[in-house]
Coordinates of C-alpha atoms in Angstrom, one line a residue:
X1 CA 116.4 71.5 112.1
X2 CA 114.8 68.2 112.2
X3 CA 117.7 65.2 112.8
X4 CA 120.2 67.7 114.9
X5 CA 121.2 66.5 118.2
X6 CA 122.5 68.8 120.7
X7 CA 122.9 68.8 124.5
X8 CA 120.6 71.7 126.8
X9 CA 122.8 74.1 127.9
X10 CA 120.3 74.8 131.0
X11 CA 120.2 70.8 132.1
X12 CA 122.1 69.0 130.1
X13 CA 119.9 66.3 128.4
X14 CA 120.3 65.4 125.1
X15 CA 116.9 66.1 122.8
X16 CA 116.5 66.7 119.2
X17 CA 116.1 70.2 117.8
X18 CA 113.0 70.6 116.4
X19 CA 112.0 74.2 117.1
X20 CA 113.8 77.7 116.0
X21 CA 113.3 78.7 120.2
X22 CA 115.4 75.7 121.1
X23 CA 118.4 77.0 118.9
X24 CA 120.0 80.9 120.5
X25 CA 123.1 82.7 119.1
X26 CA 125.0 83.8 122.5
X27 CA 128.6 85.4 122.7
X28 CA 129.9 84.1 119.3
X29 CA 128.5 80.5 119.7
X30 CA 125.1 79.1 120.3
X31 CA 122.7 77.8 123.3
X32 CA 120.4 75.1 122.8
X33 CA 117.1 74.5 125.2
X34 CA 115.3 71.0 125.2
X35 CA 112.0 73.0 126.5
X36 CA 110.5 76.0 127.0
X37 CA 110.8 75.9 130.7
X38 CA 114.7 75.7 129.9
X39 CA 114.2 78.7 128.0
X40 CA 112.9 81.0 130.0
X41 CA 115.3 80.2 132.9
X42 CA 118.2 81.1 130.3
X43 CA 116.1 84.1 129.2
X44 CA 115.4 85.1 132.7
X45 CA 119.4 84.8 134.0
X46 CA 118.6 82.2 136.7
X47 CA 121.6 79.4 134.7
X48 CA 123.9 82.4 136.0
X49 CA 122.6 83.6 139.7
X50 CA 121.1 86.6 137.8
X51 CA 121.3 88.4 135.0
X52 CA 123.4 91.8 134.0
X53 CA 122.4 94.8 133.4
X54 CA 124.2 95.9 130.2
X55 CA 123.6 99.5 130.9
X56 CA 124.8 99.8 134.5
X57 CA 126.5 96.2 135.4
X58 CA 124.3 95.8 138.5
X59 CA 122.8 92.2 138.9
X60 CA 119.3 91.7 139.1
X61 CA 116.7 89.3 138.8
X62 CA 114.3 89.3 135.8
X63 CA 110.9 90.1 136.5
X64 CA 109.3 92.4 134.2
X65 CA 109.0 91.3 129.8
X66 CA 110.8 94.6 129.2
X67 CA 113.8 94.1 131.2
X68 CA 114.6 91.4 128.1
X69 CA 115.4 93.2 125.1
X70 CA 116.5 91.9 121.7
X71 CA 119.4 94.2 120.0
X72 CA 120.9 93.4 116.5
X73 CA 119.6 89.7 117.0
X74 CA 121.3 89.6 120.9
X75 CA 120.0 89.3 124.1
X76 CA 120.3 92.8 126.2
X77 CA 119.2 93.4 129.6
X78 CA 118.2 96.5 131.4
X79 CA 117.2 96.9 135.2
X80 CA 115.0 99.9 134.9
X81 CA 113.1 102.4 132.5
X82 CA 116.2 104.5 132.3
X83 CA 119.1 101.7 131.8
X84 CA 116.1 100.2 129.3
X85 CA 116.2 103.3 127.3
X86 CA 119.9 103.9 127.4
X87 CA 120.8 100.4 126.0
X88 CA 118.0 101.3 123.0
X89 CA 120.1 104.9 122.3
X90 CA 123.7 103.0 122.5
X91 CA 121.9 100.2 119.9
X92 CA 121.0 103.0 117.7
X93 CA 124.9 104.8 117.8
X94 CA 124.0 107.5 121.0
X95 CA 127.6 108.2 122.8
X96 CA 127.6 107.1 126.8
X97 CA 128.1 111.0 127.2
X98 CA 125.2 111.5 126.5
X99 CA 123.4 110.1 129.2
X100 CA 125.5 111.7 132.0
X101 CA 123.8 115.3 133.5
X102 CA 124.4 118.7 132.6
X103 CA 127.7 120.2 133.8
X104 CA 126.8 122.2 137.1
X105 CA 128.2 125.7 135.8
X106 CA 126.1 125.4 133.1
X107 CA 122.8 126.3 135.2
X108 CA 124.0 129.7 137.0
X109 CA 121.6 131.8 134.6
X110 CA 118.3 130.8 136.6
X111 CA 118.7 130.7 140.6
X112 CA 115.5 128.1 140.8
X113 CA 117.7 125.2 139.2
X114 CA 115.3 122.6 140.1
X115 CA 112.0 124.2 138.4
X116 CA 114.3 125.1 135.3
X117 CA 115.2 121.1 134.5
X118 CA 111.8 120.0 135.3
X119 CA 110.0 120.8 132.1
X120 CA 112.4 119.3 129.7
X121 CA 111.9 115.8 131.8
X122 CA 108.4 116.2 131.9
X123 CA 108.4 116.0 128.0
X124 CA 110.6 113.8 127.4
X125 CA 108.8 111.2 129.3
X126 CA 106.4 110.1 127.2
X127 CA 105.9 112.3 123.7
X128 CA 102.7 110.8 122.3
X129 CA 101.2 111.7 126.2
X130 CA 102.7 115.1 126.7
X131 CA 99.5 116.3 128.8
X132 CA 98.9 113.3 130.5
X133 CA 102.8 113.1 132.1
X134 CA 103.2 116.8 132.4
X135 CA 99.9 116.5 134.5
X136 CA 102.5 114.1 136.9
X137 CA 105.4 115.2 136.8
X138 CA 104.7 119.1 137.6
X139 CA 103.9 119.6 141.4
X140 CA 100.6 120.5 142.9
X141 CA 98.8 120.3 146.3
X142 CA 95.9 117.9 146.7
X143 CA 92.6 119.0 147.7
X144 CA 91.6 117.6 150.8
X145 CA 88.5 115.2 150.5
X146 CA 86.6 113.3 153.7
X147 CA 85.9 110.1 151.9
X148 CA 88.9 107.6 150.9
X149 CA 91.5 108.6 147.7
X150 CA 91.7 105.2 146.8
X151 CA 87.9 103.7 145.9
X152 CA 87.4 100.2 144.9
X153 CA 84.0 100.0 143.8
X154 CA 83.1 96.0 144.2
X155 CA 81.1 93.4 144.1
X156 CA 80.9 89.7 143.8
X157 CA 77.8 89.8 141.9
X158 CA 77.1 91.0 138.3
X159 CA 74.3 93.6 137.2
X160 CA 74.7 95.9 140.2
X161 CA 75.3 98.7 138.6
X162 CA 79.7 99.0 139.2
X163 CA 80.9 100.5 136.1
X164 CA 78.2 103.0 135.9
X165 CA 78.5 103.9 139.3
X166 CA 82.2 104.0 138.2
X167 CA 82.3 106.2 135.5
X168 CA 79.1 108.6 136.7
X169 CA 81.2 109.2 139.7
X170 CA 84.5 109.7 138.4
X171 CA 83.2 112.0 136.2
X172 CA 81.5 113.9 138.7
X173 CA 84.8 114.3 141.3
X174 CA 86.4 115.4 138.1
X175 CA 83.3 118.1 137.3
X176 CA 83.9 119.2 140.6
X177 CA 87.5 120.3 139.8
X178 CA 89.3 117.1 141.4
X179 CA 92.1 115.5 139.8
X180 CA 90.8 111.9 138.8
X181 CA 92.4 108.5 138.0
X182 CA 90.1 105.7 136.6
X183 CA 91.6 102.2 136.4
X184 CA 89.2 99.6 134.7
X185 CA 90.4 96.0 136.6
X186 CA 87.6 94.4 134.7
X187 CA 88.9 92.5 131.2
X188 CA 85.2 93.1 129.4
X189 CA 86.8 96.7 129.2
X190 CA 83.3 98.2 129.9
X191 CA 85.1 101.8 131.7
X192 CA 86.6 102.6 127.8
X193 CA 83.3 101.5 125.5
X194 CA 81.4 103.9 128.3
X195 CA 83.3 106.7 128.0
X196 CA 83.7 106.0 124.2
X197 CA 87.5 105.2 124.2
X198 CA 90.4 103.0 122.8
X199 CA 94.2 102.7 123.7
X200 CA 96.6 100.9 122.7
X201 CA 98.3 101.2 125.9
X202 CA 96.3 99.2 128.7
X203 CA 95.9 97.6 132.1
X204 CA 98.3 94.6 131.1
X205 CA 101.1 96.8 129.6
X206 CA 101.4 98.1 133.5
X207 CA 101.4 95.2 135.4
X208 CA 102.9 92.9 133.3
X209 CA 105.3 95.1 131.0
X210 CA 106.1 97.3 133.6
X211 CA 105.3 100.3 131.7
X212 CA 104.8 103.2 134.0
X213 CA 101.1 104.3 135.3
X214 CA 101.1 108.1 133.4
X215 CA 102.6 106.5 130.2
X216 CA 99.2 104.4 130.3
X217 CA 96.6 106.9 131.0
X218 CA 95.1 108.9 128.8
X219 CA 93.1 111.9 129.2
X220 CA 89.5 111.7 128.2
X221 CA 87.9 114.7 130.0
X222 CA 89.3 117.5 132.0
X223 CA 91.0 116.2 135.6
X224 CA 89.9 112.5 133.9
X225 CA 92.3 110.0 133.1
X226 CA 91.9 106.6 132.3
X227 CA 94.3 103.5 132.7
X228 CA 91.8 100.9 130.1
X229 CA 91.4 97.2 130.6
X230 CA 90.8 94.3 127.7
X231 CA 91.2 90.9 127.4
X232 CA 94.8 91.0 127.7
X233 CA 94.2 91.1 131.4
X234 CA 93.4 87.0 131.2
X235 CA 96.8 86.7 130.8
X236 CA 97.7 89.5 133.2
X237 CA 96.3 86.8 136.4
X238 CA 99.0 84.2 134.6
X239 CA 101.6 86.5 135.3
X240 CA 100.3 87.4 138.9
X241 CA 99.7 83.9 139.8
X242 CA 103.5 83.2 139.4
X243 CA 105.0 86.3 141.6
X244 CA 105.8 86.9 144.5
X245 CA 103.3 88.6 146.5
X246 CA 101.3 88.4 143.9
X247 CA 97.9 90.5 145.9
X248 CA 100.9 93.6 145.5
X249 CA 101.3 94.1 142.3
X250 CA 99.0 96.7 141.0
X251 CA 99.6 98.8 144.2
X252 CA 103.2 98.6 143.8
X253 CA 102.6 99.6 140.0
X254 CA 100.3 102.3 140.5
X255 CA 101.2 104.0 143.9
X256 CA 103.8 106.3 142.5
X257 CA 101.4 108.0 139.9
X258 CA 98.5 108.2 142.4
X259 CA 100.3 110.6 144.6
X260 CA 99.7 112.9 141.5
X261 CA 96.1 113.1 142.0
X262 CA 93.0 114.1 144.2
X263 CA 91.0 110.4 144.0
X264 CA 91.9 107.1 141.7
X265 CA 88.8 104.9 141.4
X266 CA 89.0 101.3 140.5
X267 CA 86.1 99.4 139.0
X268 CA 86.4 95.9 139.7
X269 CA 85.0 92.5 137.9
X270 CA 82.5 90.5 139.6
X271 CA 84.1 87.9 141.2
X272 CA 87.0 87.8 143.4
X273 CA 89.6 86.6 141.2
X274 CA 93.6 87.9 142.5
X275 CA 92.6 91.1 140.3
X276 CA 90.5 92.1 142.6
X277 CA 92.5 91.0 145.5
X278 CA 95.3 93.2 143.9
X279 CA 92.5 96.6 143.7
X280 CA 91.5 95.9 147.0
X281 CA 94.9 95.8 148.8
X282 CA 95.2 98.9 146.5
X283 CA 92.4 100.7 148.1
X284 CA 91.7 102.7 151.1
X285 CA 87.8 102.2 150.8
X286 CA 85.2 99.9 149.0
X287 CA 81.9 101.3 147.6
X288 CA 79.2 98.3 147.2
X289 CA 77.0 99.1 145.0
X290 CA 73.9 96.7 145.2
X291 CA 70.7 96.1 143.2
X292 CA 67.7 96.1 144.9
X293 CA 66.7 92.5 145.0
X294 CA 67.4 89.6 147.1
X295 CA 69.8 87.9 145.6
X296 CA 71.9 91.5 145.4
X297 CA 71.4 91.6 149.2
X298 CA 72.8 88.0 150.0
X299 CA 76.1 89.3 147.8
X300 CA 76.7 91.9 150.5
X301 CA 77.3 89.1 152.8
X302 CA 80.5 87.8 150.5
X303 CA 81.7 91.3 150.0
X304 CA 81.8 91.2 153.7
X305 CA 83.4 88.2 154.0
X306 CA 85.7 89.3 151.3
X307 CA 87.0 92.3 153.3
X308 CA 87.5 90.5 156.6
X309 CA 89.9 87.8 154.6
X310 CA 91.8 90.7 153.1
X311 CA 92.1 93.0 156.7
X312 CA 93.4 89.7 158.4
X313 CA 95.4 87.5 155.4
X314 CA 96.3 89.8 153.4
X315 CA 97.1 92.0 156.3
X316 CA 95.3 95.1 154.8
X317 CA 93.7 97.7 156.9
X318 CA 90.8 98.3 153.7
X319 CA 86.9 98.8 154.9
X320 CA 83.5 99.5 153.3
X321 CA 83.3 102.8 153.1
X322 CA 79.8 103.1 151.8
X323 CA 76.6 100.9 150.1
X324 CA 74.9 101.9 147.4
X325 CA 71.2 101.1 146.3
X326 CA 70.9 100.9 142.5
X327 CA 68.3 100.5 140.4
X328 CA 65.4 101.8 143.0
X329 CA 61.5 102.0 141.6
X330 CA 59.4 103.2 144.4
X331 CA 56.9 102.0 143.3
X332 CA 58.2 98.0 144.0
X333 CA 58.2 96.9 147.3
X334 CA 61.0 94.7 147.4
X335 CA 63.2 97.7 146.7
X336 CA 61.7 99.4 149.3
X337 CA 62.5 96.5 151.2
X338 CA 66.4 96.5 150.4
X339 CA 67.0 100.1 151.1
X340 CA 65.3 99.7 154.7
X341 CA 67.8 96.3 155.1
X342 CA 70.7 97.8 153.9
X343 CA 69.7 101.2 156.3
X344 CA 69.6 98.9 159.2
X345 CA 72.8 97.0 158.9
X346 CA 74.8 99.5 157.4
X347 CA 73.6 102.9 158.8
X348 CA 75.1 106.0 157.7
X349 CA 77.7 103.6 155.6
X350 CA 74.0 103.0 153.2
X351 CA 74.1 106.1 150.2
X352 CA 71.1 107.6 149.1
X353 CA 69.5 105.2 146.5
X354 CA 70.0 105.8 142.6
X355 CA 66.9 106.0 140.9
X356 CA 66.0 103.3 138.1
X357 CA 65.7 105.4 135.0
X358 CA 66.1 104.1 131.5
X359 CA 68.7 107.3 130.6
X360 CA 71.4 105.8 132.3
X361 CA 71.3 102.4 130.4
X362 CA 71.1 104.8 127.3
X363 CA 74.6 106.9 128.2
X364 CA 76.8 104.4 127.1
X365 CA 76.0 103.6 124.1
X366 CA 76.6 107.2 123.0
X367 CA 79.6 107.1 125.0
X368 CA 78.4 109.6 127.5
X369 CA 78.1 110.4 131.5
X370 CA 75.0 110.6 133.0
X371 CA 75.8 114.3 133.7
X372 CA 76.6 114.9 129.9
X373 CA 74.1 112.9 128.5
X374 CA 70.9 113.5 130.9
X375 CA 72.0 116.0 133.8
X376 CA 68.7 117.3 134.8
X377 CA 67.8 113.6 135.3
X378 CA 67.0 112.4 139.0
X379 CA 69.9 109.3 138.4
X380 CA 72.4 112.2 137.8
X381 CA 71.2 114.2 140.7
X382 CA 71.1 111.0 142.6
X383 CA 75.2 110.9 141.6
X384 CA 75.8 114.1 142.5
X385 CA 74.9 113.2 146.3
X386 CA 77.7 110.7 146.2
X387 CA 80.0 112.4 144.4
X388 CA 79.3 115.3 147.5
X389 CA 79.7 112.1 150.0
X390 CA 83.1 111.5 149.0
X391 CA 84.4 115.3 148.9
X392 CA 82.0 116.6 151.9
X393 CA 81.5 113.5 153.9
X394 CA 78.4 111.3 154.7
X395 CA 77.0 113.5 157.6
X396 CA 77.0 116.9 155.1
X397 CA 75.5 115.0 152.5
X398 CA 72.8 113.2 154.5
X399 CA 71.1 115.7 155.9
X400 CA 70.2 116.9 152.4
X401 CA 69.4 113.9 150.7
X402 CA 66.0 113.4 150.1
X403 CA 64.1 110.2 151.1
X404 CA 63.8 106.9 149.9
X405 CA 60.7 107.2 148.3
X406 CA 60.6 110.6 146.9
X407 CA 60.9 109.3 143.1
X408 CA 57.5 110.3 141.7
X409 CA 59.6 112.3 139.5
X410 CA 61.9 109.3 138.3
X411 CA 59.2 107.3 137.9
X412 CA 57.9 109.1 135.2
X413 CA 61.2 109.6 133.7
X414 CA 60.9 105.9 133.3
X415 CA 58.0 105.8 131.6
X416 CA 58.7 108.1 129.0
X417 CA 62.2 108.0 128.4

C-alpha cells in the first residue's frame, strides 16, 4: 500500500497508507484511518454520536470487544448477549421469526407456564457448560450464613498464606453443602494449578469481553465453581484503567451470577493494584490472612489503611471481617508473639491460628485440598474452624477452638511429614 495517499475519514489529515488497519471497506466504499487512535474511535461509533445496534436499532455506546463483530468482512454491532447472538443466526441465514417468543395459545397444556420455558433457556445458554448454567438459572433459596457472602481474602503482602486459605476454605463451605463461587483476581493463576484446573474461559473474558459470570465458571467439585485467572488479566487493568468507574467493574460483572449462590470468595494479588480495588468494592468482608512474623504484622497496618480509603473514596461500606494467623509453630516465640498482637488489636475479629505443617505446602502440587489430600491433619482441622466461623459465626466457633499453643500434635506432623 506503500505510495497511496488518502485523507482520515475520522480527522481529516492527509497520511500515507502504510498499514492493512488504516484501509476499511464500509457501505460500498472505503474508510481510511491515519492512526490507531482514529481507528478505534471509528470502530467504537464515537465519528457518529454512537453506534447502531444492527439487531434492534437502539443507539449505544461501545464499551465491551464483543459488542464489535465482523460479518462476511463488515462491521456489525450488537448492544447485548441476545442482539449479539441474533445478528450471528441472521449472518448464518436464521429468519427474524425466529427470534420472536412462542405464540401464547401454544402453552395451555401445562398451567405452570413459567417453570415449563425455563429448562429449555437454561440449556440453551451455554452448551459446553450445561451443569454450571443450569446450576443459575434454576431457582433455589440460599442458606443463611452469619459471616459475609462476599469474602475478599487480601493482603498487601506476599507469602501469607491467601490462596491456600482460599481454596482450603472454599472447599470446605462447599463440603458443608453451600453453594460456592471462587474467583481468582490474581494473574499468577495460582486458584486453577491448586485445584488442578485449566479453562479456556477466564477472569479477562468477563471483565473485558463481557462474557457472562456462569458462562466462565466451571465446576470442579460439588457446590464449587471456579471463575480462573492468568496473565491475560495484565491487560484486563489496561482496559479498567480507561473506564468509567473503573473500581465497578468486576462487581457490576459478577453481581448478577452471585445471587445464585450461598458464598463467592475472591482471592486477591498482593498489592493493591485497581484489581483489587475492583474485589474489594465487590465484597462485603475481608479476611487477612497474616504470617506470623513482623514484617506480616506491619502489612496489617496497609490493609487497614486500605479499607479506610475504600469506605470513604470509594464510598464502600466493606470491613475486616476477620485475621487469620498462618503458618503458626509453637514452638517459636515470635509466632506466639503475633497471635497475642493480633488478639489484642483485633479481638474476636483474630481466627484461631493455622498450624505450620508441611502437608499443606504438599496439596497443590497434587492438585488437592487440604481436606482431600490430609484431612486428619491439624491445618485441615484448623480450616474447618473457619469454615464453621463463616457459617456459625465467630462467638459459636470460639468457644470451641482450642488454644494458641496446643500444637504438640502439629509439631510433630512437621517433623515427619
Amino acid at each position: 500500500m506503500a505510495g497511496m495517499n488518502e485523507s482520515c475519514s475520522v480527522c481529516g489529515k492527509g497520511f500515507e497508507v502504510q498499514f492493512r488497519y488504516q484501509m476499511e471497506e464500509q457501505n460500498g466504499g472505503f474508510a481510511f484511518f491515519c492512526s490507531t487512535e482514529c481507528n478505534g474511535k471509528s470502530v467504537r461509533g464515537e465519528v457518529d454520536g454512537g453506534a447502531t445496534c444492527d439487531a434492534c436499532s437502539k443507539r449505544f455506546t461501545v464499551d465491551l470487544v464483543s459488542q464489535v463483530l465482523k460479518v462476511n468482512g463488515q462491521r456489525r454491532y450488537a448492544c447485548g448477549d441476545e442482539c449479539r447472538a441474533q445478528v450471528l443466526a441472521e449472518a448464518g441465514g436464521a429468519k427474524l421469526a425466529s427470534f420472536m417468543g412462542p405464540i401464547a395459545t401454544a402453552t395451555p397444556t401445562t398451567p405452570a407456564t413459567p417453570t415449563s420455558h425455563a429448562p429449555p433457556v437454561a440449556t440453551a445458554s451455554a452448551a459446553p457448560q450445561a451443569s454450571v448454567s443450569a446450576t443459575i438459572t434454576l431457582p433455589r433459596a440460599r442458606r443463611e450464613i452469619q459471616g459475609p457472602r462476599r469474602l475478599a481474602i487480601f493482603n498487601h503482602k506476599g507469602g501469607t498464606g491467601k490462596t491456600t486459605t482460599t481454596v482450603s476454605i472454599a472447599a470446605g463451605l462447599a463440603e458443608r453443602g453451600l453453594k460456592v463461587l471462587l474467583v481468582d483476581t490474581d494473574s499468577q493463576g495460582n486458584v486453577g494449578v491448586s485445584l488442578n484446573v485449566k479453562t479456556e474461559r477466564s477472569l479477562y473474558h468477563v471483565l473485558v469481553m463481557g462474557l457472562k459470570a456462569q458462562d466462565a465458571a466451571v465446576q470442579v467439585r460439588p457446590n464449587l465453581d471456579l471463575i480462573c485467572a492468568n496473565e491475560t488479566l495484565a491487560a484486563a487493568e489496561l482496559y479498567l484503567a480507561g473506564r468509567q468507574n473503573r473500581d465497578r467493574v468486576l462487581r457490576d460483572r459478577l453481581i448478577a451470577a452471585s445471587d445464585a449462590y450461598d458464598v463467592v470468595l475472591v482471592d486477591c494479588s498482593p498489592s493493591l493494584s485497581l484489581m483489587n480495588q475492583n474485589a474489594l468494592v465487590f465484597a462485603d468482608g475481608i479476611l487477612v490472612p497474616v504470617a506470623c512474623d513482623f514484617l506480616s504484622l506491619v502489612g496489617v497496618r496497609q490493609v487497614i489503611k486500605t479499607v479506610k480509603n475504600v469506605n470513604a473514596l470509594l464510598h464502600h461500606p466493606v470491613q475486616i471481617w476477620g485475621v487469620l494467623p498462618t503458618f503458626y509453630d509453637a514452638r517459636a516465640r515470635i509466632c506466639r508473639d503475633a497471635v497475642d498482637t493480633l488478639k489484642q488489636h483485633f479481638g474476636e475479629r483474630c481466627l484461631a491460628p493455622i498450624r505450620a505443617t508441611m502437608k499443606i505446602k504438599e496439596a497443590p502440587a497434587q492438585g488437592r485440598t487440604i481436606f482431600e489430600y490430609a484431612g486428619t491433619s491439624n491445618a485441615a482441622t484448623d480450616y474447618w474452624r473457619v469454615v464453621d466461623a463463616l457459617i456459625d459465626g465467630h462467638d459459636a466457633v470460639s468457644a470451641a477452638a482450642p488454644s494458641a499453643g496446643a500444637s504438640d500434635d502439629d509439631q510433630q506432623d512437621a517433623l515427619t511429614a
